[in-house]
């Protein structure tokens, strides 16, 4: 086989020509592709003229005339434009890369498709995975990246009750909001107390649901049990019923004076179990008991998922492992410690971690049970507010502090992402390598 | 094949430039709205009355009116976004205490008041901000006492009588030993507490609610008032009364069940009481133990005009129509809410409704709620003012000082 | 002999405690649900859920739910949103999961993890952003926009699980299909996809359940009462202090929880395989 070495197409020239998208492709005699690329570029230039340039300028200036310019809208339009521009830049880079590659194909004698059907076949053959993921990417860019970007921008503005568009203009204020969280006494104290409770809540609630889930799975998997199916259905109920319904019901049941917990459950326990006499408990008027209640409820809500997972892992452990351990004289506890636990952990560790991060941001539970109450921790936060529900209050209460809330969000995110990354690296979760 | 690409591209771009409108995206939306002569009114709570009577107004001005029944606070909270977006209402109903800050934020515009309504100083003060009037008062509201006519022969007139009711075995609370629900009111809610605090000499801001440097929620009187309320919580009422989120429901339910003889609450509860069939009457709030009158916040609702409306004149016409004596009387008869219009209010006071008489009588002692934006911080800061003391976590003095400190700091740091 | 006896007693005691634990746990699970459910059948105005079997049972609350409130409308809205979300999300996720499992392409290794990580940023503070975005697209009160947000938010994790499940389908199948001359689409549609049906069922259920449980986004984007979803609507029964109605809430809750639970248990056997082989390769 002889490879032609004569230069038919100049690769660098092709790339340079593609500075205007599509021209390099035309130079490579790929007319359809060239025209298509050019159309995309023209479309983008048109979009810039109609909307984009103005949007980016507005994002930088955030408006000049109050009541006429609405800074918030400008910021959001600008954010959308940033995303569109980034998508275009990706396309632009690809177009230059493609021009260069095709030119080199000419030179090395690889067949270059020129007609429409050839192009189509080529896209189908080599571009198939891209066709599959484009819808997912587009949806993720606008539903995930966009709000995150807006939050980041907001954290560097002065958007609050005292500075509300359209009457006022927003300004870029750099790190002021982050400084405020740590220097303004009202926020600093609130941050400390809310943050420490968030950590306690995350650790206690998640650990409870994991322990309860694993324990139930181990107990319920013993071979002699009758009625496994019934129990299986019952144990899944808390997962099957939408959480907001059960939380609202619990919120009502835990009412100090008329809730079922104090009027039915506790008297029943007192009558049923000898020597126990529990008084009425201030479930919703004493922060300590509110915390106890939400941790218990989260255990109730969250254990079925862990139970299902653990059950299926347990069923995959070969029975002769246990038999062998039995013959060696290992007791039940020993068997659990040396066989069951390591296996479960090896498989389910990443899921456990997502449970922890999930509870760290478990807004629904806190908000619906007692709206972060009772009592106040300062800075607009209640005694049982976690960071995420505090952020929500800061954006929705009578004196919203949007920018502070955004800055808090960024701080919270750093913590969650940092911890998750470390753990994922450690446990090899979400690893895209193929074994 | 040689194309002059450069030429084509520049040509295309210039053509596009010429054709494109570099104006804001908002323009088309607003223009489309302006073409239809439709006035959109958000009339939460007054929906039934407006929808039944609006035809007259429509005929008179040759327009159509679209009436919304969306929750009042949702509409007001959304105004900053709905307004510029052109999806908001032209006229909104708003509580007095929101009028000031809405005006300051430029979300509603100054209005002219109906001359014939005869509003007095108190009425005007409620809807004024920095010398501008932002709303047309339509309803006055304040707290009153409701009592069960089967359980009590006549209305208690002093708090000593209420204390006696609170000792009466008839009203012992089943669920909790030694607790009593004879008299109930929701003092963990700052709005409800204020009448008691003010009666003892407490106040929010000095100089008619304008001086934020001077907060009177921890003066001697206020602390005495908190101690008095704490006594009720710790020695008389069930534990659940401390629960901010559900105490009001508990109170209303208990009253409707006939377990409770007297409650202090807003006239808006009357509707539920009527439906439940409980035999009740309304009366002036009893005199406090120190011999002073209970001085709750005077409140109410006003019609306001969105700053984003294209139909300011028509909206103003609606305000004049809605606050006229005739319409205010119709509203009173339909909803039972007390008209702000003085002429209609006089007429209502003469009617045989005890509730109306009670509201108007208490309103005499009512104090206009401060309407400066800083008031928002008071709601947040005072949220746990009563709770901390009544639940025994802090002394009354500590609780009051902490709340005031929190409010002061927040105001300093944010305004 | 003695030893054997004691071993037997030990086993019996073990069994006794096992059953005790499971029965107590079952009671703890069933009691609150029962309390809520029974409140739906109580007459009169109830302010708190309690298990009161002595009172009269009535279906009146269900009648009121449909006659006096917009519950029926809300339910329809939610079904529309849930179905749209389900169909679109399952389609997108299946396609993307297949691509991640079977092909090599630019950005394959890190893109999904990147989205997963970015998704950990809570977007509570950006609720206003969604609102303005909806306004720019003229999508206030529009169901498609809400669906779009649910779909976008659900993609990263579900694509990851889907990919894991596709990975369990042996590669030889694709190879033999290719030898038979099947193209990309045929391989995907006829050979591989039928084998991941259980996972698709699980995905469909989750996507369908989402809109029934979310009220944060729905509250912000659905501004008019007749476009509410059930979650937002039911909250108004509990949250509006001037018009509280616990028994209506309970009745509405039953009508949501029962169908969803039935779906859930119908697909339950798919969970186990879906969950463990997907996201949890050690």
PDB file of C-alpha atoms in Angstrom, chain C residues 35-188:
ATOM      1  CA  UNK C  35     -54.633   7.910  60.669  1.00  0.00           C
ATOM      2  CA  UNK C  36     -54.492  10.076  57.568  1.00  0.00           C
ATOM      3  CA  UNK C  37     -56.693   7.770  55.561  1.00  0.00           C
ATOM      4  CA  UNK C  38     -59.346   7.463  58.239  1.00  0.00           C
ATOM      5  CA  UNK C  39     -59.606  11.256  58.541  1.00  0.00           C
ATOM      6  CA  UNK C  40     -60.818  11.345  54.963  1.00  0.00           C
ATOM      7  CA  UNK C  41     -63.959   9.497  55.932  1.00  0.00           C
ATOM      8  CA  UNK C  42     -64.833  11.573  58.965  1.00  0.00           C
ATOM      9  CA  UNK C  43     -67.725  13.932  58.863  1.00  0.00           C
ATOM     10  CA  UNK C  44     -67.738  17.445  60.194  1.00  0.00           C
ATOM     11  CA  UNK C  45     -64.825  19.778  60.482  1.00  0.00           C
ATOM     12  CA  UNK C  46     -61.735  17.995  61.716  1.00  0.00           C
ATOM     13  CA  UNK C  47     -58.603  19.913  62.612  1.00  0.00           C
ATOM     14  CA  UNK C  48     -56.384  17.045  63.478  1.00  0.00           C
ATOM     15  CA  UNK C  49     -55.752  13.575  62.182  1.00  0.00           C
ATOM     16  CA  UNK C  50     -56.539  10.885  64.660  1.00  0.00           C
ATOM     17  CA  UNK C  51     -57.651   7.317  64.525  1.00  0.00           C
ATOM     18  CA  UNK C  52     -61.225   7.575  65.608  1.00  0.00           C
ATOM     19  CA  UNK C  53     -63.103   4.486  64.554  1.00  0.00           C
ATOM     20  CA  UNK C  54     -66.158   5.341  66.573  1.00  0.00           C
ATOM     21  CA  UNK C  55     -67.229   8.311  64.492  1.00  0.00           C
ATOM     22  CA  UNK C  56     -69.482   8.029  61.500  1.00  0.00           C
ATOM     23  CA  UNK C  57     -67.968   7.123  58.192  1.00  0.00           C
ATOM     24  CA  UNK C  58     -68.895   9.166  55.206  1.00  0.00           C
ATOM     25  CA  UNK C  59     -67.826   9.783  51.636  1.00  0.00           C
ATOM     26  CA  UNK C  60     -68.913  13.378  51.895  1.00  0.00           C
ATOM     27  CA  UNK C  61     -65.364  14.729  51.811  1.00  0.00           C
ATOM     28  CA  UNK C  62     -64.779  13.171  48.416  1.00  0.00           C
ATOM     29  CA  UNK C  63     -67.951  14.721  47.096  1.00  0.00           C
ATOM     30  CA  UNK C  64     -66.926  18.133  48.442  1.00  0.00           C
ATOM     31  CA  UNK C  65     -63.466  17.692  46.982  1.00  0.00           C
ATOM     32  CA  UNK C  66     -64.850  17.480  43.476  1.00  0.00           C
ATOM     33  CA  UNK C  67     -67.814  19.786  43.875  1.00  0.00           C
ATOM     34  CA  UNK C  68     -66.469  22.607  45.975  1.00  0.00           C
ATOM     35  CA  UNK C  69     -62.799  22.693  45.089  1.00  0.00           C
ATOM     36  CA  UNK C  70     -60.846  22.497  41.853  1.00  0.00           C
ATOM     37  CA  UNK C  71     -59.313  19.193  42.854  1.00  0.00           C
ATOM     38  CA  UNK C  72     -60.459  17.377  39.735  1.00  0.00           C
ATOM     39  CA  UNK C  73     -58.881  20.031  37.569  1.00  0.00           C
ATOM     40  CA  UNK C  74     -55.637  19.894  39.547  1.00  0.00           C
ATOM     41  CA  UNK C  75     -55.539  16.139  39.203  1.00  0.00           C
ATOM     42  CA  UNK C  76     -55.929  16.408  35.463  1.00  0.00           C
ATOM     43  CA  UNK C  77     -53.158  19.002  35.311  1.00  0.00           C
ATOM     44  CA  UNK C  78     -50.842  16.780  37.284  1.00  0.00           C
ATOM     45  CA  UNK C  79     -51.588  13.805  35.055  1.00  0.00           C
ATOM     46  CA  UNK C  80     -50.763  15.857  31.969  1.00  0.00           C
ATOM     47  CA  UNK C  81     -47.489  17.073  33.459  1.00  0.00           C
ATOM     48  CA  UNK C  82     -46.551  13.668  34.823  1.00  0.00           C
ATOM     49  CA  UNK C  83     -47.261  11.882  31.548  1.00  0.00           C
ATOM     50  CA  UNK C  84     -45.332  14.421  29.486  1.00  0.00           C
ATOM     51  CA  UNK C  85     -42.418  14.230  31.880  1.00  0.00           C
ATOM     52  CA  UNK C  86     -42.465  10.465  31.882  1.00  0.00           C
ATOM     53  CA  UNK C  87     -42.524   9.978  28.117  1.00  0.00           C
ATOM     54  CA  UNK C  88     -39.913  12.619  27.368  1.00  0.00           C
ATOM     55  CA  UNK C  89     -37.590  11.757  30.214  1.00  0.00           C
ATOM     56  CA  UNK C  90     -37.613   8.031  29.561  1.00  0.00           C
ATOM     57  CA  UNK C  91     -36.938   8.624  25.874  1.00  0.00           C
ATOM     58  CA  UNK C  92     -34.060  11.021  26.458  1.00  0.00           C
ATOM     59  CA  UNK C  93     -32.539   9.001  29.258  1.00  0.00           C
ATOM     60  CA  UNK C  94     -32.738   5.719  27.378  1.00  0.00           C
ATOM     61  CA  UNK C  95     -31.050   7.218  24.327  1.00  0.00           C
ATOM     62  CA  UNK C  96     -28.362   8.915  26.356  1.00  0.00           C
ATOM     63  CA  UNK C  97     -27.791   5.893  28.583  1.00  0.00           C
ATOM     64  CA  UNK C  98     -27.339   3.738  25.510  1.00  0.00           C
ATOM     65  CA  UNK C  99     -24.824   6.153  24.038  1.00  0.00           C
ATOM     66  CA  UNK C 100     -22.807   6.258  27.253  1.00  0.00           C
ATOM     67  CA  UNK C 101     -22.812   2.486  27.499  1.00  0.00           C
ATOM     68  CA  UNK C 102     -22.037   1.528  23.906  1.00  0.00           C
ATOM     69  CA  UNK C 103     -20.090   4.301  22.247  1.00  0.00           C
ATOM     70  CA  UNK C 104     -16.939   6.285  22.693  1.00  0.00           C
ATOM     71  CA  UNK C 105     -17.349   9.996  22.052  1.00  0.00           C
ATOM     72  CA  UNK C 106     -15.881  13.316  23.034  1.00  0.00           C
ATOM     73  CA  UNK C 107     -16.514  14.214  26.651  1.00  0.00           C
ATOM     74  CA  UNK C 108     -17.958  10.834  27.510  1.00  0.00           C
ATOM     75  CA  UNK C 109     -15.816  10.295  30.548  1.00  0.00           C
ATOM     76  CA  UNK C 110     -16.433  13.469  32.456  1.00  0.00           C
ATOM     77  CA  UNK C 111     -19.526  15.153  31.114  1.00  0.00           C
ATOM     78  CA  UNK C 112     -22.076  13.164  33.093  1.00  0.00           C
ATOM     79  CA  UNK C 113     -20.166  13.431  36.332  1.00  0.00           C
ATOM     80  CA  UNK C 114     -19.822  17.140  35.715  1.00  0.00           C
ATOM     81  CA  UNK C 115     -23.576  17.524  35.403  1.00  0.00           C
ATOM     82  CA  UNK C 116     -24.102  15.345  38.469  1.00  0.00           C
ATOM     83  CA  UNK C 117     -21.853  17.620  40.457  1.00  0.00           C
ATOM     84  CA  UNK C 118     -23.320  20.861  39.168  1.00  0.00           C
ATOM     85  CA  UNK C 119     -26.699  19.490  40.079  1.00  0.00           C
ATOM     86  CA  UNK C 120     -25.693  19.443  43.728  1.00  0.00           C
ATOM     87  CA  UNK C 121     -25.995  23.226  43.755  1.00  0.00           C
ATOM     88  CA  UNK C 122     -29.432  23.834  45.238  1.00  0.00           C
ATOM     89  CA  UNK C 123     -31.384  26.100  42.936  1.00  0.00           C
ATOM     90  CA  UNK C 124     -33.681  27.465  45.621  1.00  0.00           C
ATOM     91  CA  UNK C 125     -32.144  30.876  45.211  1.00  0.00           C
ATOM     92  CA  UNK C 126     -32.731  30.774  41.473  1.00  0.00           C
ATOM     93  CA  UNK C 127     -36.477  30.306  41.653  1.00  0.00           C
ATOM     94  CA  UNK C 128     -36.908  33.839  40.378  1.00  0.00           C
ATOM     95  CA  UNK C 129     -34.657  32.925  37.472  1.00  0.00           C
ATOM     96  CA  UNK C 130     -37.010  30.162  36.437  1.00  0.00           C
ATOM     97  CA  UNK C 131     -39.884  32.557  36.709  1.00  0.00           C
ATOM     98  CA  UNK C 132     -38.263  35.145  34.465  1.00  0.00           C
ATOM     99  CA  UNK C 133     -37.160  32.450  32.056  1.00  0.00           C
ATOM    100  CA  UNK C 134     -40.733  31.200  31.922  1.00  0.00           C
ATOM    101  CA  UNK C 135     -41.910  34.714  31.276  1.00  0.00           C
ATOM    102  CA  UNK C 136     -39.402  35.245  28.463  1.00  0.00           C
ATOM    103  CA  UNK C 137     -40.694  32.087  26.855  1.00  0.00           C
ATOM    104  CA  UNK C 138     -44.267  33.082  27.593  1.00  0.00           C
ATOM    105  CA  UNK C 139     -44.605  29.937  29.685  1.00  0.00           C
ATOM    106  CA  UNK C 140     -46.125  31.115  32.949  1.00  0.00           C
ATOM    107  CA  UNK C 141     -48.860  28.661  33.915  1.00  0.00           C
ATOM    108  CA  UNK C 142     -47.739  26.426  31.057  1.00  0.00           C
ATOM    109  CA  UNK C 143     -47.277  22.761  31.824  1.00  0.00           C
ATOM    110  CA  UNK C 144     -44.655  22.068  29.202  1.00  0.00           C
ATOM    111  CA  UNK C 145     -42.160  24.355  30.863  1.00  0.00           C
ATOM    112  CA  UNK C 146     -42.557  22.711  34.231  1.00  0.00           C
ATOM    113  CA  UNK C 147     -42.157  19.317  32.565  1.00  0.00           C
ATOM    114  CA  UNK C 148     -39.025  20.549  30.868  1.00  0.00           C
ATOM    115  CA  UNK C 149     -37.474  21.517  34.196  1.00  0.00           C
ATOM    116  CA  UNK C 150     -38.362  18.179  35.761  1.00  0.00           C
ATOM    117  CA  UNK C 151     -36.895  16.360  32.773  1.00  0.00           C
ATOM    118  CA  UNK C 152     -33.669  18.355  32.730  1.00  0.00           C
ATOM    119  CA  UNK C 153     -33.202  17.883  36.452  1.00  0.00           C
ATOM    120  CA  UNK C 154     -33.792  14.153  36.237  1.00  0.00           C
ATOM    121  CA  UNK C 155     -31.387  13.419  33.429  1.00  0.00           C
ATOM    122  CA  UNK C 156     -27.927  13.109  35.054  1.00  0.00           C
ATOM    123  CA  UNK C 157     -28.661  10.565  37.769  1.00  0.00           C
ATOM    124  CA  UNK C 158     -31.105   8.571  35.697  1.00  0.00           C
ATOM    125  CA  UNK C 159     -28.809   8.495  32.689  1.00  0.00           C
ATOM    126  CA  UNK C 160     -26.121   7.170  34.962  1.00  0.00           C
ATOM    127  CA  UNK C 161     -28.370   4.408  36.274  1.00  0.00           C
ATOM    128  CA  UNK C 162     -29.550   3.607  32.767  1.00  0.00           C
ATOM    129  CA  UNK C 163     -25.994   3.376  31.515  1.00  0.00           C
ATOM    130  CA  UNK C 164     -25.158   0.983  34.329  1.00  0.00           C
ATOM    131  CA  UNK C 165     -28.077  -1.173  33.356  1.00  0.00           C
ATOM    132  CA  UNK C 166     -27.133  -1.173  29.682  1.00  0.00           C
ATOM    133  CA  UNK C 167     -23.657  -2.235  30.758  1.00  0.00           C
ATOM    134  CA  UNK C 168     -25.125  -5.454  32.101  1.00  0.00           C
ATOM    135  CA  UNK C 169     -26.312  -6.432  28.629  1.00  0.00           C
ATOM    136  CA  UNK C 170     -23.479  -8.504  27.120  1.00  0.00           C
ATOM    137  CA  UNK C 171     -21.635  -6.876  24.294  1.00  0.00           C
ATOM    138  CA  UNK C 172     -21.668 -10.076  22.252  1.00  0.00           C
ATOM    139  CA  UNK C 173     -25.306  -9.394  21.445  1.00  0.00           C
ATOM    140  CA  UNK C 174     -24.418  -6.189  19.642  1.00  0.00           C
ATOM    141  CA  UNK C 175     -21.584  -7.934  17.880  1.00  0.00           C
ATOM    142  CA  UNK C 176     -23.772 -10.728  16.563  1.00  0.00           C
ATOM    143  CA  UNK C 177     -26.408  -8.208  15.535  1.00  0.00           C
ATOM    144  CA  UNK C 178     -23.799  -6.273  13.599  1.00  0.00           C
ATOM    145  CA  UNK C 179     -22.662  -9.445  11.897  1.00  0.00           C
ATOM    146  CA  UNK C 180     -26.260 -10.029  10.860  1.00  0.00           C
ATOM    147  CA  UNK C 181     -26.081  -6.615   9.268  1.00  0.00           C
ATOM    148  CA  UNK C 182     -28.142  -4.632  11.731  1.00  0.00           C
ATOM    149  CA  UNK C 183     -27.411  -0.903  11.828  1.00  0.00           C
ATOM    150  CA  UNK C 184     -27.239   1.340  14.861  1.00  0.00           C
ATOM    151  CA  UNK C 185     -30.939   1.807  15.125  1.00  0.00           C
ATOM    152  CA  UNK C 186     -31.866  -1.814  14.711  1.00  0.00           C
ATOM    153  CA  UNK C 187     -29.296  -2.957  17.202  1.00  0.00           C
ATOM    154  CA  UNK C 188     -30.585  -0.446  19.692  1.00  0.00           C
TER     155      UNK C 188
END
